[in-house]
Tab-separated table of C-alpha atoms and ligand atoms in Angstrom:
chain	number	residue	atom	x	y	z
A	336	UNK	CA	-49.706	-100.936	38.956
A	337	UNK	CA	-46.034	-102.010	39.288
A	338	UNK	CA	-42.974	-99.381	38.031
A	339	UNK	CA	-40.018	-99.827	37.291
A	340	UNK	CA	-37.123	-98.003	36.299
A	341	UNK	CA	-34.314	-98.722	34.482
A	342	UNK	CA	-30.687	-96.269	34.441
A	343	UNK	CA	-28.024	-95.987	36.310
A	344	UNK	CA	-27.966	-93.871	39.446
A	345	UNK	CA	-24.681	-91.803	38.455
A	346	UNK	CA	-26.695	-90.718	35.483
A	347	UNK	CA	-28.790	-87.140	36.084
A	348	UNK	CA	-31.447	-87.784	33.514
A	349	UNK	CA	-31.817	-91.041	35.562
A	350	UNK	CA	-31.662	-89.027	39.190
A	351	UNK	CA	-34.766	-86.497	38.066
A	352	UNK	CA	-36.607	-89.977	37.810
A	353	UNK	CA	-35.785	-91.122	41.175
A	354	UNK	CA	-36.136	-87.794	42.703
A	355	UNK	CA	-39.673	-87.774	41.368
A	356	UNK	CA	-40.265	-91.257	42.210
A	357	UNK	CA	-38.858	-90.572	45.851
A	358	UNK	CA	-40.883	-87.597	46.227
A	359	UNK	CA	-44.252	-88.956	45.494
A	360	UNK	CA	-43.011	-92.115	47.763
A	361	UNK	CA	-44.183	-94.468	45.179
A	362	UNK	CA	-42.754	-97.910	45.479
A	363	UNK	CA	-40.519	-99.137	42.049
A	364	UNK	CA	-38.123	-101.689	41.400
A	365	UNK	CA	-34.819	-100.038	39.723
A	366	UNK	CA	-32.909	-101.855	37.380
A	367	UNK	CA	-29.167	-100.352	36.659
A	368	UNK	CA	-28.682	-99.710	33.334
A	369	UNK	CA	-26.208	-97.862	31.433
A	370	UNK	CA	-22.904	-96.592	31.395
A	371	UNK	CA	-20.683	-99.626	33.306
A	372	UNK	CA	-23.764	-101.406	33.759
A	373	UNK	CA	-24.020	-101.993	29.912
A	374	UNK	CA	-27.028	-103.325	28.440
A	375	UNK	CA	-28.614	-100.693	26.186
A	376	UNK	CA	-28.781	-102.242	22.935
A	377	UNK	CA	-30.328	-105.466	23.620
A	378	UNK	CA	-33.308	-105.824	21.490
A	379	UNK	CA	-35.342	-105.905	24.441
A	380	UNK	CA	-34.672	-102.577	25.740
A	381	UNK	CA	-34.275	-101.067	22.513
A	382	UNK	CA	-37.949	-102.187	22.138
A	383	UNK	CA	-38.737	-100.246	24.894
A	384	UNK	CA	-36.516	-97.046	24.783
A	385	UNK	CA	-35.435	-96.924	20.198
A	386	UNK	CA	-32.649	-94.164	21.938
A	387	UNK	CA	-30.800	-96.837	23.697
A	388	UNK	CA	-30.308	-94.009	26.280
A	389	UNK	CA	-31.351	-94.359	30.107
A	390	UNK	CA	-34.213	-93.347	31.829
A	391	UNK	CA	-36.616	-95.357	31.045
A	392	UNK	CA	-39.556	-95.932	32.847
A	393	UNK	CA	-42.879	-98.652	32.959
A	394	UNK	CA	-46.122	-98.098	34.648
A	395	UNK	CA	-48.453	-101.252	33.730
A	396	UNK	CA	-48.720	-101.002	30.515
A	397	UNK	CA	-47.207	-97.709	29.906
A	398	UNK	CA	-43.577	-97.828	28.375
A	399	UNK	CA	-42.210	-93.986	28.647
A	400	UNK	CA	-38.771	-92.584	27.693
A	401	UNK	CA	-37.357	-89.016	27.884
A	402	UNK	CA	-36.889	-87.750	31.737
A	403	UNK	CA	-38.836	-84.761	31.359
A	404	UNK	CA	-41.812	-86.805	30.341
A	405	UNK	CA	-41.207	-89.312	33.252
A	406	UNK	CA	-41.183	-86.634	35.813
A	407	UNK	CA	-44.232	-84.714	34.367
A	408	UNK	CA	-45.971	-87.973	34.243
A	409	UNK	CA	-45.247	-89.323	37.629
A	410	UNK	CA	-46.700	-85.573	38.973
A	411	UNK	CA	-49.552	-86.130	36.884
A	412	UNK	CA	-50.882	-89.288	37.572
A	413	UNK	CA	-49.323	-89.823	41.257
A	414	UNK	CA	-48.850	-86.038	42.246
A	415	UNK	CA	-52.546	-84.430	43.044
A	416	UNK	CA	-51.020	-81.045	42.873
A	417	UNK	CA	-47.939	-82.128	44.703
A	418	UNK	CA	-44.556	-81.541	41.517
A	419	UNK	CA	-47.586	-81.036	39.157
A	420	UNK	CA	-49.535	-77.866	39.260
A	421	UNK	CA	-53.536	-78.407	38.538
A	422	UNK	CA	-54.005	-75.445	37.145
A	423	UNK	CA	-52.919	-74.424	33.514
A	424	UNK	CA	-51.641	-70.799	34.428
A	425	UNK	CA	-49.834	-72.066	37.141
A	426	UNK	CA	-48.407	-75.073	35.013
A	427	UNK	CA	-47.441	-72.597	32.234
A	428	UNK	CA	-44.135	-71.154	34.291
A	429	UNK	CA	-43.141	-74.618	35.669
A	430	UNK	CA	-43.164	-75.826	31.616
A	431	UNK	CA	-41.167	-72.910	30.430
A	432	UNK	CA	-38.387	-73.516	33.379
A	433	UNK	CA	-38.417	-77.453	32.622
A	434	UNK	CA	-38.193	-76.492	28.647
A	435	UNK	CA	-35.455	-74.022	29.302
A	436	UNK	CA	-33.509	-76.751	31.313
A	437	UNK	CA	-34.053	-79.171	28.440
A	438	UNK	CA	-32.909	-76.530	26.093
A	439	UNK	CA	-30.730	-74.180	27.740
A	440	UNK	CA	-29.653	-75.044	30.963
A	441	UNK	CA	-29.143	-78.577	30.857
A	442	UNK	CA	-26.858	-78.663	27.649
A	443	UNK	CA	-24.493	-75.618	29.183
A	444	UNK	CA	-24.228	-77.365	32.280
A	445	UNK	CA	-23.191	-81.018	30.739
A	446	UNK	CA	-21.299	-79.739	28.369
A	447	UNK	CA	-19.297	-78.319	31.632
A	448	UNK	CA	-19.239	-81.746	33.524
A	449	UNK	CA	-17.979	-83.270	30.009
A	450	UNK	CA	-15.216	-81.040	29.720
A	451	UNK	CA	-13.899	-81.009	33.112
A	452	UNK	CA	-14.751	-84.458	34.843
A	453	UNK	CA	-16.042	-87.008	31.884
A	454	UNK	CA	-12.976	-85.899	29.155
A	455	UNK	CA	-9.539	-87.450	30.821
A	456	UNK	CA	-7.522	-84.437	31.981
A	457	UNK	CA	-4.691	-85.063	28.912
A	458	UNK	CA	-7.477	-84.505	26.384
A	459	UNK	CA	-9.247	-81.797	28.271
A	460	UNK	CA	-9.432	-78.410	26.400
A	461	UNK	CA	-9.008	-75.175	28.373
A	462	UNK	CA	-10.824	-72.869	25.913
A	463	UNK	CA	-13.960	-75.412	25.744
A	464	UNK	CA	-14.047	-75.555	29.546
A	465	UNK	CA	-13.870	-71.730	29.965
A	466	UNK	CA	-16.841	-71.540	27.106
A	467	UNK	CA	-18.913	-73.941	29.149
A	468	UNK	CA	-18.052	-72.323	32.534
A	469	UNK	CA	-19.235	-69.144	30.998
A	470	UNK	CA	-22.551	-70.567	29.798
A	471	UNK	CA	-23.499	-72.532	32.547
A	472	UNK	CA	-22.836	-69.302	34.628
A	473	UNK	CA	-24.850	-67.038	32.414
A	474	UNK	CA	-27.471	-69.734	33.273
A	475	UNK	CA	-27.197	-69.640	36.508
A	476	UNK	CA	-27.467	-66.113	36.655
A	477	UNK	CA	-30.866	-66.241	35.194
A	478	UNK	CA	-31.853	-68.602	37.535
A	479	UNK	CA	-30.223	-66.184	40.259
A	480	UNK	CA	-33.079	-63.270	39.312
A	481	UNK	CA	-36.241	-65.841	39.151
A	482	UNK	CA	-35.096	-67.235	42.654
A	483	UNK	CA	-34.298	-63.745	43.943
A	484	UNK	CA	-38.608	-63.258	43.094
A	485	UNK	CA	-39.690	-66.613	44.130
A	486	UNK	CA	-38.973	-69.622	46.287
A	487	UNK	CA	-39.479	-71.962	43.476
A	488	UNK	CA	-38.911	-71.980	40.126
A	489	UNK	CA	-42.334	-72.445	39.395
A	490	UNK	CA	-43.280	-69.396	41.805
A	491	UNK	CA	-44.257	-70.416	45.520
A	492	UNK	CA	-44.416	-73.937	45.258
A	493	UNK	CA	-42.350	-77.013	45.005
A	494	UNK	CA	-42.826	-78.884	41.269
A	495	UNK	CA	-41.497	-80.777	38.587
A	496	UNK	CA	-39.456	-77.208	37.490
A	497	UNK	CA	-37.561	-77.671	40.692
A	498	UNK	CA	-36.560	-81.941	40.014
A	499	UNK	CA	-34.998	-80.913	36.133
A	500	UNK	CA	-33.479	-77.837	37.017
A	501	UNK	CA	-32.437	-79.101	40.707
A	502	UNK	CA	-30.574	-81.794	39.240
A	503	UNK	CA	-27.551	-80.213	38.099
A	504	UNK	CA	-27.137	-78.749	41.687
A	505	UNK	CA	-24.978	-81.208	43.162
A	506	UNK	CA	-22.375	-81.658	40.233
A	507	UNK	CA	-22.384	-77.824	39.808
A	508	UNK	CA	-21.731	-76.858	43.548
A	509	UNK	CA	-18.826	-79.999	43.806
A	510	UNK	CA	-16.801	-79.432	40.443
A	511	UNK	CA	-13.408	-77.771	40.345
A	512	UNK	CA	-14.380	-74.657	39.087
A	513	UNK	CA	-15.199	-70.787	39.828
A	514	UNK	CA	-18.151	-70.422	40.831
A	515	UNK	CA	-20.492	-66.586	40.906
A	516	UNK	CA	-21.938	-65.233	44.484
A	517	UNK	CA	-25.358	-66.154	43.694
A	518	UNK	CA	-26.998	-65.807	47.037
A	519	UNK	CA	-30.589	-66.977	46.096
A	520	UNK	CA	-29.886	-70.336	43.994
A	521	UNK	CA	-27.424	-71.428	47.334
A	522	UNK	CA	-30.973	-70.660	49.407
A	523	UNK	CA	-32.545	-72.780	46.980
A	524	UNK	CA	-30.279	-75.318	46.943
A	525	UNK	CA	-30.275	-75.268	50.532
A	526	UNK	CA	-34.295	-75.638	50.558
A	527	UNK	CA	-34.086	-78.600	48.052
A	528	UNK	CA	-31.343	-80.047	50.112
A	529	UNK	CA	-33.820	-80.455	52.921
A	530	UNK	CA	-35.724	-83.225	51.084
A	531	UNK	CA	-34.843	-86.363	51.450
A	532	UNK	CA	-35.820	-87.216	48.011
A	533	UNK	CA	-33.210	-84.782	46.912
A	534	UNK	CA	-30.629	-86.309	49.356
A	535	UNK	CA	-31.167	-89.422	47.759
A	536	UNK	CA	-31.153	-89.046	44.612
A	537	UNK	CA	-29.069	-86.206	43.642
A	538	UNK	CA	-26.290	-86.100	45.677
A	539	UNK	CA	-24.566	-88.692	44.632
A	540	UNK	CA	-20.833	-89.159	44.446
A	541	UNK	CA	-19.723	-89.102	40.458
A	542	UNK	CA	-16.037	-90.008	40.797
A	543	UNK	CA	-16.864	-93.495	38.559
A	544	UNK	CA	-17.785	-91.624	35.417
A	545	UNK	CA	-14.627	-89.427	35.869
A	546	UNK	CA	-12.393	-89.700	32.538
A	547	UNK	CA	-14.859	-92.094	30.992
B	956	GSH	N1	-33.120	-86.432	26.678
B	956	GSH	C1	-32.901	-87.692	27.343
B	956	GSH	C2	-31.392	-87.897	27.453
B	956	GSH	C3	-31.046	-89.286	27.967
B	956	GSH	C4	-29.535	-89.477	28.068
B	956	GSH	O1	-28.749	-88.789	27.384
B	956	GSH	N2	-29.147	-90.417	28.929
B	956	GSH	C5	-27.731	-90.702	29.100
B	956	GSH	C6	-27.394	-90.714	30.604
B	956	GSH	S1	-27.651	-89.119	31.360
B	956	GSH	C7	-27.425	-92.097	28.601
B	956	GSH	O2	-28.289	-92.947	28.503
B	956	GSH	N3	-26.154	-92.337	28.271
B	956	GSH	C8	-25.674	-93.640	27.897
B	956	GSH	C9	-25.257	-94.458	29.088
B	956	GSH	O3	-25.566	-94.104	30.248
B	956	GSH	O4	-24.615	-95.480	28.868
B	956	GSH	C10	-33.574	-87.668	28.738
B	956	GSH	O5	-33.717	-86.581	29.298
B	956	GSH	O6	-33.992	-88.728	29.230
């Protein structure tokens, strides 16, 4: 089967992709999509992804959209245990961390990079970037007592929790802002920073999307 992804590689919905991708050392062509790139409401892609939003992702004859899906599926069918537990009682904690990112985490910690980097600094709102600060924080905090338990978020090993939740790690830990002690996400970070899938496709530099 061939893959291919399409999104650009400043975007972090896009980066979970290629961190899975990277991971699983599975061999894709990536097209950049997205954001300066352009190109999301031709009626080709459209056909493909109806959100006009990048990732999106083809495996043969399988079309998928929505990154969480992507990275789930990707452990699934390329993983054999590796990002995607077998078993369903080990699977059950990795889902409720990735759910909680798409629900939780993930919307505190964008609305954040919004305020502060994506908003041009003469529109920027102090009030909405303290509210954001403070929920991303309260976030990270939670993360901060399931870390101080566990190497993973998923308990002892590496998974798809760790790519969705991971992902915010480089924009959090470069932005101008306060940031809380939390001793056991740095160790974390610090352990994902070791792979060079993470290298690759998280840490990159996001001065392009700044005030745009
Ligand atoms: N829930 C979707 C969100 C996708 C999304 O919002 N993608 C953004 C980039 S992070 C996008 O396509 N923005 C328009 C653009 O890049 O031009 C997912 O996780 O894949």
């Amino acid at each position: 089967m061939s893959i291919t992804l399409w999104g650009r590689l400043n975007s972090a919905n896009v980066q979970k992709a290629v961190w899975a991708l990277e991971e699983l050392e599975l061999p894709y062509e990536h097209v950049p999509l997205g954001g300066a790139w352009g190109g999301l409401d031709t009626p080709e892609y459209r056909a493909m992804n109806p959100n006009g939003l990048v990732p999106t992702l083809r495996d043969g004859d399988l079309t998928l959209w929505e990154s969480h899906a992507i990275v789930r599926y990707l452990g699934a069918e390329y993983g054999s245990g590796l990002l995607f537990p077998m078993e369903a009682r080990d699977r059950a904690a990795v889902d409720q961390w990735t759910d909680w990112t798409a629900t939780t985490f993930q919307p505190a910690w964008i609305a954040l990079f919004w305020n502060l980097v994506r908003t041009p600094p003469v529109k920027q709102d102090p009030a909405a970037i303290g509210r954001a600060l403070a929920a991303t924080s309260r976030c990270f905090e939670i993360l901060e007592s399931r870390l101080s338990a566990v190497s993973y978020l998923g308990g002892a090993s590496f998974s798809y929790a760790d790519i969705v939740a991971g992902a915010a790690l480089y924009r959090w830990s470069t932005m101008d802002i306060e940031r809380p002690v939390l001793p056991a996400v740095a160790a974390w970070h610090e352990r994902l920073d070791g792979r060079r899938a993470f290298r690759k496709a998280i840490n990159v530099p996001y001065d392009e999307l700044r005030g745009r």
